[in-house]
PDB file of C-alpha atoms in Angstrom:
ATOM      1  CA  UNK A   1      30.283  10.919 251.780  1.00 51.00           C
ATOM      2  CA  UNK A   2      30.392  13.655 249.511  1.00 53.00           C
ATOM      3  CA  UNK A   3      27.183  15.072 250.867  1.00 57.00           C
ATOM      4  CA  UNK A   4      29.088  14.778 254.439  1.00 59.00           C
ATOM      5  CA  UNK A   5      31.979  16.753 253.148  1.00 54.00           C
ATOM      6  CA  UNK A   6      30.248  19.298 251.899  1.00 55.00           C
ATOM      7  CA  UNK A   7      28.450  19.452 255.634  1.00 65.00           C
ATOM      8  CA  UNK A   8      31.109  19.852 257.222  1.00 58.00           C
ATOM      9  CA  UNK A   9      32.578  22.409 255.531  1.00 57.00           C
ATOM     10  CA  UNK A  10      29.362  24.591 255.821  1.00 56.00           C
ATOM     11  CA  UNK A  11      29.512  23.696 259.473  1.00 60.00           C
ATOM     12  CA  UNK A  12      32.897  25.299 259.393  1.00 55.00           C
ATOM     13  CA  UNK A  13      32.349  28.036 257.638  1.00 52.00           C
ATOM     14  CA  UNK A  14      29.034  29.173 258.471  1.00 56.00           C
ATOM     15  CA  UNK A  15      29.949  30.309 262.170  1.00 55.00           C
ATOM     16  CA  UNK A  16      32.575  32.312 260.452  1.00 51.00           C
ATOM     17  CA  UNK A  17      30.146  34.513 258.177  1.00 52.00           C
ATOM     18  CA  UNK A  18      28.030  35.380 261.033  1.00 52.00           C
ATOM     19  CA  UNK A  19      30.579  36.768 262.731  1.00 57.00           C
ATOM     20  CA  UNK A  20      32.234  38.110 260.541  1.00 60.00           C
ATOM     21  CA  UNK A  21      32.912  42.103 261.009  1.00 70.00           C
ATOM     22  CA  UNK A  22      35.221  44.891 260.407  1.00 77.00           C
ATOM     23  CA  UNK A  23      37.019  43.981 263.324  1.00 82.00           C
ATOM     24  CA  UNK A  24      37.535  40.688 262.200  1.00 76.00           C
ATOM     25  CA  UNK A  25      38.575  41.697 258.833  1.00 81.00           C
ATOM     26  CA  UNK A  26      41.496  44.385 260.368  1.00 86.00           C
ATOM     27  CA  UNK A  27      42.435  41.601 262.360  1.00 83.00           C
ATOM     28  CA  UNK A  28      42.928  39.183 259.678  1.00 84.00           C
ATOM     29  CA  UNK A  29      44.747  42.682 257.458  1.00 87.00           C
ATOM     30  CA  UNK A  30      46.995  42.785 260.742  1.00 90.00           C
ATOM     31  CA  UNK A  31      47.743  39.217 261.102  1.00 88.00           C
ATOM     32  CA  UNK A  32      49.005  39.101 256.625  1.00 86.00           C
ATOM     33  CA  UNK A  33      50.886  41.919 257.222  1.00 88.00           C
ATOM     34  CA  UNK A  34      53.410  40.266 260.063  1.00 85.00           C
ATOM     35  CA  UNK A  35      53.666  37.133 258.240  1.00 81.00           C
ATOM     36  CA  UNK A  36      54.664  39.246 254.567  1.00 83.00           C
ATOM     37  CA  UNK A  37      56.806  41.323 257.045  1.00 79.00           C
ATOM     38  CA  UNK A  38      58.639  37.959 258.325  1.00 75.00           C
ATOM     39  CA  UNK A  39      58.756  36.380 255.467  1.00 74.00           C
ATOM     40  CA  UNK A  40      60.354  39.358 253.340  1.00 73.00           C
ATOM     41  CA  UNK A  41      62.811  40.045 256.441  1.00 69.00           C
ATOM     42  CA  UNK A  42      63.645  36.057 257.099  1.00 65.00           C
ATOM     43  CA  UNK A  43      62.638  33.735 254.798  1.00 67.00           C
ATOM     44  CA  UNK A  44      62.721  35.004 251.326  1.00 67.00           C
ATOM     45  CA  UNK A  45      65.994  34.207 249.864  1.00 61.00           C
ATOM     46  CA  UNK A  46      66.801  31.847 252.207  1.00 60.00           C
ATOM     47  CA  UNK A  47      67.092  28.357 252.663  1.00 57.00           C
ATOM     48  CA  UNK A  48      64.007  28.608 255.342  1.00 63.00           C
ATOM     49  CA  UNK A  49      61.939  29.692 251.958  1.00 68.00           C
ATOM     50  CA  UNK A  50      62.385  25.805 251.135  1.00 69.00           C
ATOM     51  CA  UNK A  51      61.342  24.487 254.320  1.00 71.00           C
ATOM     52  CA  UNK A  52      58.619  26.819 254.616  1.00 74.00           C
ATOM     53  CA  UNK A  53      56.857  25.651 251.209  1.00 77.00           C
ATOM     54  CA  UNK A  54      57.378  21.988 252.391  1.00 77.00           C
ATOM     55  CA  UNK A  55      55.407  22.855 255.603  1.00 80.00           C
ATOM     56  CA  UNK A  56      52.754  24.138 253.486  1.00 82.00           C
ATOM     57  CA  UNK A  57      52.510  20.986 251.109  1.00 85.00           C
ATOM     58  CA  UNK A  58      52.512  19.191 254.759  1.00 85.00           C
ATOM     59  CA  UNK A  59      49.501  21.028 255.713  1.00 86.00           C
ATOM     60  CA  UNK A  60      47.436  20.550 252.811  1.00 88.00           C
ATOM     61  CA  UNK A  61      48.752  16.773 252.776  1.00 88.00           C
ATOM     62  CA  UNK A  62      47.396  16.984 256.276  1.00 87.00           C
ATOM     63  CA  UNK A  63      43.645  18.304 255.078  1.00 88.00           C
ATOM     64  CA  UNK A  64      44.026  15.732 252.312  1.00 89.00           C
ATOM     65  CA  UNK A  65      44.109  13.130 254.694  1.00 87.00           C
ATOM     66  CA  UNK A  66      41.437  14.153 256.851  1.00 85.00           C
ATOM     67  CA  UNK A  67      39.147  13.804 253.818  1.00 86.00           C
ATOM     68  CA  UNK A  68      40.481  10.543 253.008  1.00 84.00           C
ATOM     69  CA  UNK A  69      39.236   9.286 255.928  1.00 83.00           C
ATOM     70  CA  UNK A  70      36.020  11.202 255.773  1.00 82.00           C
ATOM     71  CA  UNK A  71      34.861   9.458 252.722  1.00 84.00           C
ATOM     72  CA  UNK A  72      35.995   6.376 253.920  1.00 80.00           C
ATOM     73  CA  UNK A  73      38.983   6.023 252.416  1.00 84.00           C
ATOM     74  CA  UNK A  74      40.154   5.218 255.766  1.00 83.00           C
ATOM     75  CA  UNK A  75      43.126   2.967 254.967  1.00 88.00           C
ATOM     76  CA  UNK A  76      44.926   5.013 252.520  1.00 87.00           C
ATOM     77  CA  UNK A  77      43.889   8.456 254.799  1.00 85.00           C
ATOM     78  CA  UNK A  78      45.714   6.788 258.217  1.00 88.00           C
ATOM     79  CA  UNK A  79      48.604   6.041 256.460  1.00 90.00           C
ATOM     80  CA  UNK A  80      48.971   9.544 254.517  1.00 89.00           C
ATOM     81  CA  UNK A  81      48.115  10.963 258.046  1.00 87.00           C
ATOM     82  CA  UNK A  82      50.564   9.317 259.826  1.00 89.00           C
ATOM     83  CA  UNK A  83      53.187   9.645 257.235  1.00 89.00           C
ATOM     84  CA  UNK A  84      53.027  13.410 257.555  1.00 86.00           C
ATOM     85  CA  UNK A  85      53.118  13.190 261.307  1.00 86.00           C
ATOM     86  CA  UNK A  86      56.182  11.353 260.986  1.00 86.00           C
ATOM     87  CA  UNK A  87      58.112  13.771 258.692  1.00 84.00           C
ATOM     88  CA  UNK A  88      57.265  16.901 260.800  1.00 80.00           C
ATOM     89  CA  UNK A  89      58.630  15.256 264.048  1.00 81.00           C
ATOM     90  CA  UNK A  90      61.985  14.384 262.065  1.00 80.00           C
ATOM     91  CA  UNK A  91      62.035  18.108 260.693  1.00 74.00           C
ATOM     92  CA  UNK A  92      62.931  18.579 263.829  1.00 72.00           C
ATOM     93  CA  UNK A  93      66.031  16.704 263.757  1.00 74.00           C
ATOM     94  CA  UNK A  94      67.098  17.785 260.427  1.00 69.00           C
ATOM     95  CA  UNK A  95      66.672  21.136 260.750  1.00 66.00           C
ATOM     96  CA  UNK A  96      67.749  21.323 264.626  1.00 66.00           C
ATOM     97  CA  UNK A  97      71.304  23.588 263.781  1.00 61.00           C
ATOM     98  CA  UNK A  98      68.986  26.027 261.598  1.00 61.00           C
ATOM     99  CA  UNK A  99      66.779  26.343 264.531  1.00 65.00           C
ATOM    100  CA  UNK A 100      69.098  27.043 266.928  1.00 65.00           C
ATOM    101  CA  UNK A 101      70.813  29.793 264.865  1.00 60.00           C
ATOM    102  CA  UNK A 102      67.005  31.014 264.320  1.00 63.00           C
ATOM    103  CA  UNK A 103      66.445  30.906 268.431  1.00 64.00           C
ATOM    104  CA  UNK A 104      69.628  32.993 269.147  1.00 61.00           C
ATOM    105  CA  UNK A 105      68.920  35.273 266.683  1.00 59.00           C
ATOM    106  CA  UNK A 106      65.213  35.774 268.144  1.00 62.00           C
ATOM    107  CA  UNK A 107      67.037  36.284 271.481  1.00 61.00           C
ATOM    108  CA  UNK A 108      69.808  38.846 270.762  1.00 58.00           C
ATOM    109  CA  UNK A 109      68.761  42.227 272.454  1.00 60.00           C
ATOM    110  CA  UNK A 110      67.349  44.973 269.903  1.00 60.00           C
ATOM    111  CA  UNK A 111      66.083  41.875 267.926  1.00 58.00           C
ATOM    112  CA  UNK A 112      62.669  44.040 267.177  1.00 63.00           C
ATOM    113  CA  UNK A 113      64.400  47.333 265.947  1.00 63.00           C
ATOM    114  CA  UNK A 114      66.595  45.453 263.843  1.00 58.00           C
ATOM    115  CA  UNK A 115      63.840  43.180 262.354  1.00 58.00           C
ATOM    116  CA  UNK A 116      61.145  46.354 262.244  1.00 57.00           C
ATOM    117  CA  UNK A 117      62.833  49.258 261.673  1.00 57.00           C
ATOM    118  CA  UNK A 118      66.096  49.019 259.810  1.00 53.00           C
ATOM    119  CA  UNK A 119      67.362  50.660 257.436  1.00 49.00           C
ATOM    120  CA  UNK A 120      70.255  50.962 254.520  1.00 46.00           C
ATOM    121  CA  UNK A 121      72.599  54.292 255.049  1.00 45.00           C
ATOM    122  CA  UNK A 122      72.471  56.293 252.012  1.00 44.00           C
ATOM    123  CA  UNK A 123      76.010  56.347 250.210  1.00 42.00           C
ATOM    124  CA  UNK A 124      77.227  58.657 247.698  1.00 42.00           C
ATOM    125  CA  UNK A 125      78.956  57.570 244.861  1.00 42.00           C
ATOM    126  CA  UNK A 126      82.428  58.867 245.715  1.00 41.00           C
ATOM    127  CA  UNK A 127      82.421  56.658 249.165  1.00 46.00           C
ATOM    128  CA  UNK A 128      80.991  53.633 246.712  1.00 46.00           C
ATOM    129  CA  UNK A 129      83.956  53.839 244.393  1.00 42.00           C
ATOM    130  CA  UNK A 130      86.736  54.234 247.331  1.00 76.00           C
ATOM    131  CA  UNK A 131      84.873  50.400 248.657  1.00 84.00           C
ATOM    132  CA  UNK A 132      85.903  48.887 245.084  1.00 87.00           C
ATOM    133  CA  UNK A 133      89.233  50.647 245.479  1.00 89.00           C
ATOM    134  CA  UNK A 134      89.976  49.466 248.734  1.00 91.00           C
ATOM    135  CA  UNK A 135      88.789  46.006 248.197  1.00 91.00           C
ATOM    136  CA  UNK A 136      90.738  45.268 244.949  1.00 92.00           C
ATOM    137  CA  UNK A 137      93.482  46.884 246.612  1.00 92.00           C
ATOM    138  CA  UNK A 138      93.886  44.100 249.322  1.00 93.00           C
ATOM    139  CA  UNK A 139      92.741  41.722 246.860  1.00 93.00           C
ATOM    140  CA  UNK A 140      95.521  42.644 244.798  1.00 92.00           C
ATOM    141  CA  UNK A 141      97.963  41.971 248.085  1.00 93.00           C
ATOM    142  CA  UNK A 142      96.792  38.825 248.735  1.00 93.00           C
ATOM    143  CA  UNK A 143      96.719  37.002 245.491  1.00 92.00           C
ATOM    144  CA  UNK A 144     100.709  37.911 245.564  1.00 92.00           C
ATOM    145  CA  UNK A 145     101.479  36.937 249.256  1.00 92.00           C
ATOM    146  CA  UNK A 146      98.766  33.585 248.701  1.00 91.00           C
ATOM    147  CA  UNK A 147      96.969  35.313 251.740  1.00 92.00           C
ATOM    148  CA  UNK A 148      93.461  33.170 251.924  1.00 92.00           C
ATOM    149  CA  UNK A 149      90.482  35.263 252.018  1.00 93.00           C
ATOM    150  CA  UNK A 150      86.920  34.786 251.890  1.00 93.00           C
ATOM    151  CA  UNK A 151      84.357  37.740 251.512  1.00 93.00           C
ATOM    152  CA  UNK A 152      80.566  37.973 251.665  1.00 92.00           C
ATOM    153  CA  UNK A 153      78.618  40.641 249.917  1.00 89.00           C
ATOM    154  CA  UNK A 154      74.860  40.232 252.067  1.00 79.00           C
ATOM    155  CA  UNK A 155      72.002  41.350 250.526  1.00 68.00           C
ATOM    156  CA  UNK A 156      68.924  42.283 252.365  1.00 53.00           C
ATOM    157  CA  UNK A 157      68.880  39.559 255.496  1.00 46.00           C
ATOM    158  CA  UNK A 158      70.232  36.582 253.506  1.00 49.00           C
ATOM    159  CA  UNK A 159      72.629  36.325 255.688  1.00 47.00           C
ATOM    160  CA  UNK A 160      71.642  37.498 258.756  1.00 53.00           C
ATOM    161  CA  UNK A 161      71.158  34.158 260.482  1.00 54.00           C
ATOM    162  CA  UNK A 162      75.081  33.565 259.479  1.00 62.00           C
ATOM    163  CA  UNK A 163      76.951  37.017 259.904  1.00 58.00           C
ATOM    164  CA  UNK A 164      75.245  37.601 263.601  1.00 62.00           C
ATOM    165  CA  UNK A 165      76.702  34.475 265.186  1.00 68.00           C
ATOM    166  CA  UNK A 166      80.403  36.066 263.790  1.00 77.00           C
ATOM    167  CA  UNK A 167      82.437  38.565 265.556  1.00 84.00           C
ATOM    168  CA  UNK A 168      80.469  42.145 264.819  1.00 87.00           C
ATOM    169  CA  UNK A 169      82.954  44.710 263.527  1.00 87.00           C
ATOM    170  CA  UNK A 170      80.916  47.816 261.984  1.00 85.00           C
ATOM    171  CA  UNK A 171      83.908  49.552 260.657  1.00 88.00           C
ATOM    172  CA  UNK A 172      84.328  51.604 257.328  1.00 90.00           C
ATOM    173  CA  UNK A 173      86.254  48.938 254.657  1.00 90.00           C
ATOM    174  CA  UNK A 174      89.364  49.984 253.891  1.00 90.00           C
ATOM    175  CA  UNK A 175      92.295  48.362 252.632  1.00 92.00           C
ATOM    176  CA  UNK A 176      94.752  47.837 256.113  1.00 92.00           C
ATOM    177  CA  UNK A 177      91.721  46.806 257.999  1.00 93.00           C
ATOM    178  CA  UNK A 178      90.922  43.839 255.241  1.00 93.00           C
ATOM    179  CA  UNK A 179      94.352  42.544 255.384  1.00 94.00           C
ATOM    180  CA  UNK A 180      94.287  42.769 258.918  1.00 93.00           C
ATOM    181  CA  UNK A 181      91.534  40.665 259.714  1.00 93.00           C
ATOM    182  CA  UNK A 182      92.911  37.967 256.770  1.00 93.00           C
ATOM    183  CA  UNK A 183      96.177  37.926 257.988  1.00 92.00           C
ATOM    184  CA  UNK A 184      97.407  33.865 259.103  1.00 89.00           C
ATOM    185  CA  UNK A 185      98.400  35.024 263.374  1.00 87.00           C
ATOM    186  CA  UNK A 186      94.711  37.012 263.796  1.00 88.00           C
ATOM    187  CA  UNK A 187      91.887  34.757 265.003  1.00 88.00           C
ATOM    188  CA  UNK A 188      89.368  36.203 262.450  1.00 88.00           C
ATOM    189  CA  UNK A 189      91.366  34.963 259.444  1.00 87.00           C
ATOM    190  CA  UNK A 190      90.077  31.852 259.228  1.00 86.00           C
ATOM    191  CA  UNK A 191      85.839  32.994 258.711  1.00 88.00           C
ATOM    192  CA  UNK A 192      84.605  34.543 256.527  1.00 90.00           C
ATOM    193  CA  UNK A 193      84.310  38.519 256.537  1.00 92.00           C
ATOM    194  CA  UNK A 194      80.838  40.051 255.670  1.00 90.00           C
ATOM    195  CA  UNK A 195      80.095  43.492 253.810  1.00 89.00           C
ATOM    196  CA  UNK A 196      76.833  44.934 254.137  1.00 84.00           C
ATOM    197  CA  UNK A 197      75.905  48.559 253.138  1.00 81.00           C
ATOM    198  CA  UNK A 198      79.215  49.146 252.003  1.00 83.00           C
ATOM    199  CA  UNK A 199      80.273  48.410 255.320  1.00 86.00           C
ATOM    200  CA  UNK A 200      82.465  45.451 257.773  1.00 89.00           C
ATOM    201  CA  UNK A 201      79.602  44.035 259.190  1.00 87.00           C
ATOM    202  CA  UNK A 202      80.811  41.207 261.115  1.00 89.00           C
ATOM    203  CA  UNK A 203      84.341  38.673 260.633  1.00 90.00           C
ATOM    204  CA  UNK A 204      84.880  35.218 261.396  1.00 89.00           C
ATOM    205  CA  UNK A 205      81.733  34.001 260.378  1.00 89.00           C
ATOM    206  CA  UNK A 206      81.150  30.176 259.654  1.00 87.00           C
ATOM    207  CA  UNK A 207      78.881  29.570 256.404  1.00 87.00           C
ATOM    208  CA  UNK A 208      77.340  26.376 255.173  1.00 85.00           C
ATOM    209  CA  UNK A 209      79.536  24.122 253.500  1.00 87.00           C
ATOM    210  CA  UNK A 210      78.381  22.833 249.983  1.00 85.00           C
ATOM    211  CA  UNK A 211      76.992  19.146 249.495  1.00 81.00           C
ATOM    212  CA  UNK A 212      77.706  19.348 245.395  1.00 79.00           C
ATOM    213  CA  UNK A 213      79.288  15.612 245.215  1.00 80.00           C
ATOM    214  CA  UNK A 214      80.322  16.720 241.750  1.00 80.00           C
ATOM    215  CA  UNK A 215      82.255  19.968 243.537  1.00 81.00           C
ATOM    216  CA  UNK A 216      86.347  18.976 242.533  1.00 81.00           C
ATOM    217  CA  UNK A 217      88.530  17.951 245.204  1.00 82.00           C
ATOM    218  CA  UNK A 218      90.930  20.713 244.220  1.00 82.00           C
ATOM    219  CA  UNK A 219      88.373  23.149 246.298  1.00 85.00           C
ATOM    220  CA  UNK A 220      89.390  23.942 249.812  1.00 86.00           C
ATOM    221  CA  UNK A 221      87.099  24.926 252.768  1.00 89.00           C
ATOM    222  CA  UNK A 222      86.909  28.071 251.999  1.00 90.00           C
ATOM    223  CA  UNK A 223      85.866  27.430 248.432  1.00 91.00           C
ATOM    224  CA  UNK A 224      83.059  24.802 249.343  1.00 91.00           C
ATOM    225  CA  UNK A 225      82.312  27.498 252.484  1.00 90.00           C
ATOM    226  CA  UNK A 226      81.737  30.655 249.425  1.00 89.00           C
ATOM    227  CA  UNK A 227      79.980  27.968 247.136  1.00 90.00           C
ATOM    228  CA  UNK A 228      77.531  26.671 249.958  1.00 87.00           C
ATOM    229  CA  UNK A 229      76.518  30.029 251.186  1.00 87.00           C
ATOM    230  CA  UNK A 230      75.636  31.251 247.658  1.00 84.00           C
ATOM    231  CA  UNK A 231      73.254  28.247 247.521  1.00 81.00           C
ATOM    232  CA  UNK A 232      71.344  29.251 250.717  1.00 78.00           C
ATOM    233  CA  UNK A 233      71.098  32.575 249.596  1.00 77.00           C
ATOM    234  CA  UNK A 234      71.373  35.761 247.150  1.00 75.00           C
ATOM    235  CA  UNK A 235      74.815  36.607 248.880  1.00 84.00           C
ATOM    236  CA  UNK A 236      77.542  36.745 246.498  1.00 88.00           C
ATOM    237  CA  UNK A 237      81.038  35.306 247.668  1.00 92.00           C
ATOM    238  CA  UNK A 238      84.629  36.322 246.992  1.00 93.00           C
ATOM    239  CA  UNK A 239      87.609  33.718 247.499  1.00 94.00           C
ATOM    240  CA  UNK A 240      91.208  34.368 247.646  1.00 93.00           C
ATOM    241  CA  UNK A 241      93.124  31.072 247.743  1.00 91.00           C
ATOM    242  CA  UNK A 242      95.796  30.241 249.929  1.00 90.00           C
ATOM    243  CA  UNK A 243      97.475  27.825 247.663  1.00 88.00           C
ATOM    244  CA  UNK A 244      97.590  29.383 244.782  1.00 88.00           C
ATOM    245  CA  UNK A 245      96.404  33.136 244.825  1.00 89.00           C
ATOM    246  CA  UNK A 246      93.473  32.568 242.532  1.00 91.00           C
ATOM    247  CA  UNK A 247      90.600  34.826 242.919  1.00 92.00           C
ATOM    248  CA  UNK A 248      86.772  33.778 242.683  1.00 92.00           C
ATOM    249  CA  UNK A 249      83.545  34.965 242.763  1.00 92.00           C
ATOM    250  CA  UNK A 250      80.728  32.480 243.748  1.00 90.00           C
ATOM    251  CA  UNK A 251      76.810  33.318 243.269  1.00 85.00           C
ATOM    252  CA  UNK A 252      73.603  31.388 242.970  1.00 81.00           C
ATOM    253  CA  UNK A 253      75.733  28.366 243.343  1.00 84.00           C
ATOM    254  CA  UNK A 254      78.227  29.197 240.393  1.00 86.00           C
ATOM    255  CA  UNK A 255      81.946  30.139 240.985  1.00 89.00           C
ATOM    256  CA  UNK A 256      83.895  31.891 238.677  1.00 90.00           C
ATOM    257  CA  UNK A 257      87.435  32.278 238.264  1.00 90.00           C
ATOM    258  CA  UNK A 258      89.214  35.244 237.520  1.00 90.00           C
ATOM    259  CA  UNK A 259      92.471  36.089 235.259  1.00 86.00           C
ATOM    260  CA  UNK A 260      92.921  39.989 236.009  1.00 85.00           C
ATOM    261  CA  UNK A 261      91.277  42.417 238.567  1.00 87.00           C
ATOM    262  CA  UNK A 262      89.903  44.758 235.350  1.00 88.00           C
ATOM    263  CA  UNK A 263      87.332  41.784 235.154  1.00 89.00           C
ATOM    264  CA  UNK A 264      87.007  41.272 239.287  1.00 89.00           C
ATOM    265  CA  UNK A 265      86.536  45.260 239.190  1.00 88.00           C
ATOM    266  CA  UNK A 266      84.074  45.325 236.877  1.00 87.00           C
ATOM    267  CA  UNK A 267      82.102  42.354 238.003  1.00 87.00           C
ATOM    268  CA  UNK A 268      81.988  43.689 241.912  1.00 86.00           C
ATOM    269  CA  UNK A 269      80.223  47.052 240.580  1.00 84.00           C
ATOM    270  CA  UNK A 270      77.571  44.841 239.876  1.00 82.00           C
ATOM    271  CA  UNK A 271      77.351  42.890 242.625  1.00 80.00           C
ATOM    272  CA  UNK A 272      77.103  45.972 244.635  1.00 77.00           C
ATOM    273  CA  UNK A 273      75.181  47.692 241.968  1.00 72.00           C
ATOM    274  CA  UNK A 274      77.824  50.697 241.682  1.00 65.00           C
ATOM    275  CA  UNK A 275      77.668  52.842 238.000  1.00 59.00           C
ATOM    276  CA  UNK A 276      80.933  53.002 236.005  1.00 56.00           C
ATOM    277  CA  UNK A 277      81.880  56.681 236.254  1.00 52.00           C
ATOM    278  CA  UNK A 278      81.993  56.719 232.246  1.00 50.00           C
ATOM    279  CA  UNK A 279      78.576  56.769 231.352  1.00 44.00           C
ATOM    280  CA  UNK A 280      79.779  56.036 227.841  1.00 43.00           C
ATOM    281  CA  UNK A 281      81.188  52.692 228.421  1.00 43.00           C
ATOM    282  CA  UNK A 282      79.525  49.475 227.513  1.00 42.00           C
ATOM    283  CA  UNK A 283      76.550  48.482 229.887  1.00 43.00           C
ATOM    284  CA  UNK A 284      77.681  45.784 232.164  1.00 42.00           C
ATOM    285  CA  UNK A 285      75.645  42.986 232.466  1.00 44.00           C
ATOM    286  CA  UNK A 286      74.123  41.500 235.690  1.00 44.00           C
ATOM    287  CA  UNK A 287      76.572  39.321 238.190  1.00 45.00           C
ATOM    288  CA  UNK A 288      73.904  36.207 237.405  1.00 42.00           C
ATOM    289  CA  UNK A 289      74.421  37.063 233.545  1.00 48.00           C
ATOM    290  CA  UNK A 290      77.769  36.718 233.534  1.00 45.00           C
ATOM    291  CA  UNK A 291      78.485  33.799 236.228  1.00 46.00           C
ATOM    292  CA  UNK A 292      75.629  31.700 234.395  1.00 48.00           C
ATOM    293  CA  UNK A 293      76.895  32.569 230.740  1.00 48.00           C
ATOM    294  CA  UNK A 294      80.450  31.467 232.137  1.00 46.00           C
ATOM    295  CA  UNK A 295      78.598  27.740 232.654  1.00 45.00           C
ATOM    296  CA  UNK A 296      76.976  27.437 229.280  1.00 42.00           C
TER     297      UNK A 296
END
């Protein structure tokens, strides 16, 4: 049976060896580049990355089941093959919301242009410092008035599937605009506001809620959405509680509560990659280190 297995592999490989030329190599390289771009743009650091890894595991399991059948372990091979088929079919039901969002994103006008030629605009240091100032001023007012808010700091394409479903704003960040979006009498105040490339990308965005059973009952929908978004992407989320006015930031599934706005300002500089004006100041730790250190 082992000889038959090697013979089958040889029969599959031998035609490829005869037809392999520079055109075939170019085609393989082109396919690899396309897959790499698609992975970097839409899969890396998202919930879909786990799905892709699971699909690769199913493919290897299916190949292994074929090998088992070939070496006369038919019962075990057919069982494994049937299990793989059942799991593959169930994925369509399990990931139906994600597939619907992805198809909606693919159907947007200008999708190819945004996917292949999108680039981050260059912003000066003064503009970046103004961004922090505008956000801090808005947060200061919302904490006093107990205005609920949820702000997502998007990185790469990590939240693109979610943010593109909301209302597109594409405006410069200002305290007045942030307060207007989260005013209780506006239609967008219940959703999240997404900041990308130091601009307000969209508002009224619905985020996935965390499914952590250990999370305290005192956290409402905004906190659960912030934690859930940070679990499935590399985005950071800022939350202002409507009940208490407390300010928190979530990243990597971890929530950190702030007692003063100066510490928040420092962490926002780390999140947005902004260097402090004074080069003589102590180097700030990465936001991942800050949040993880809080939970040690």
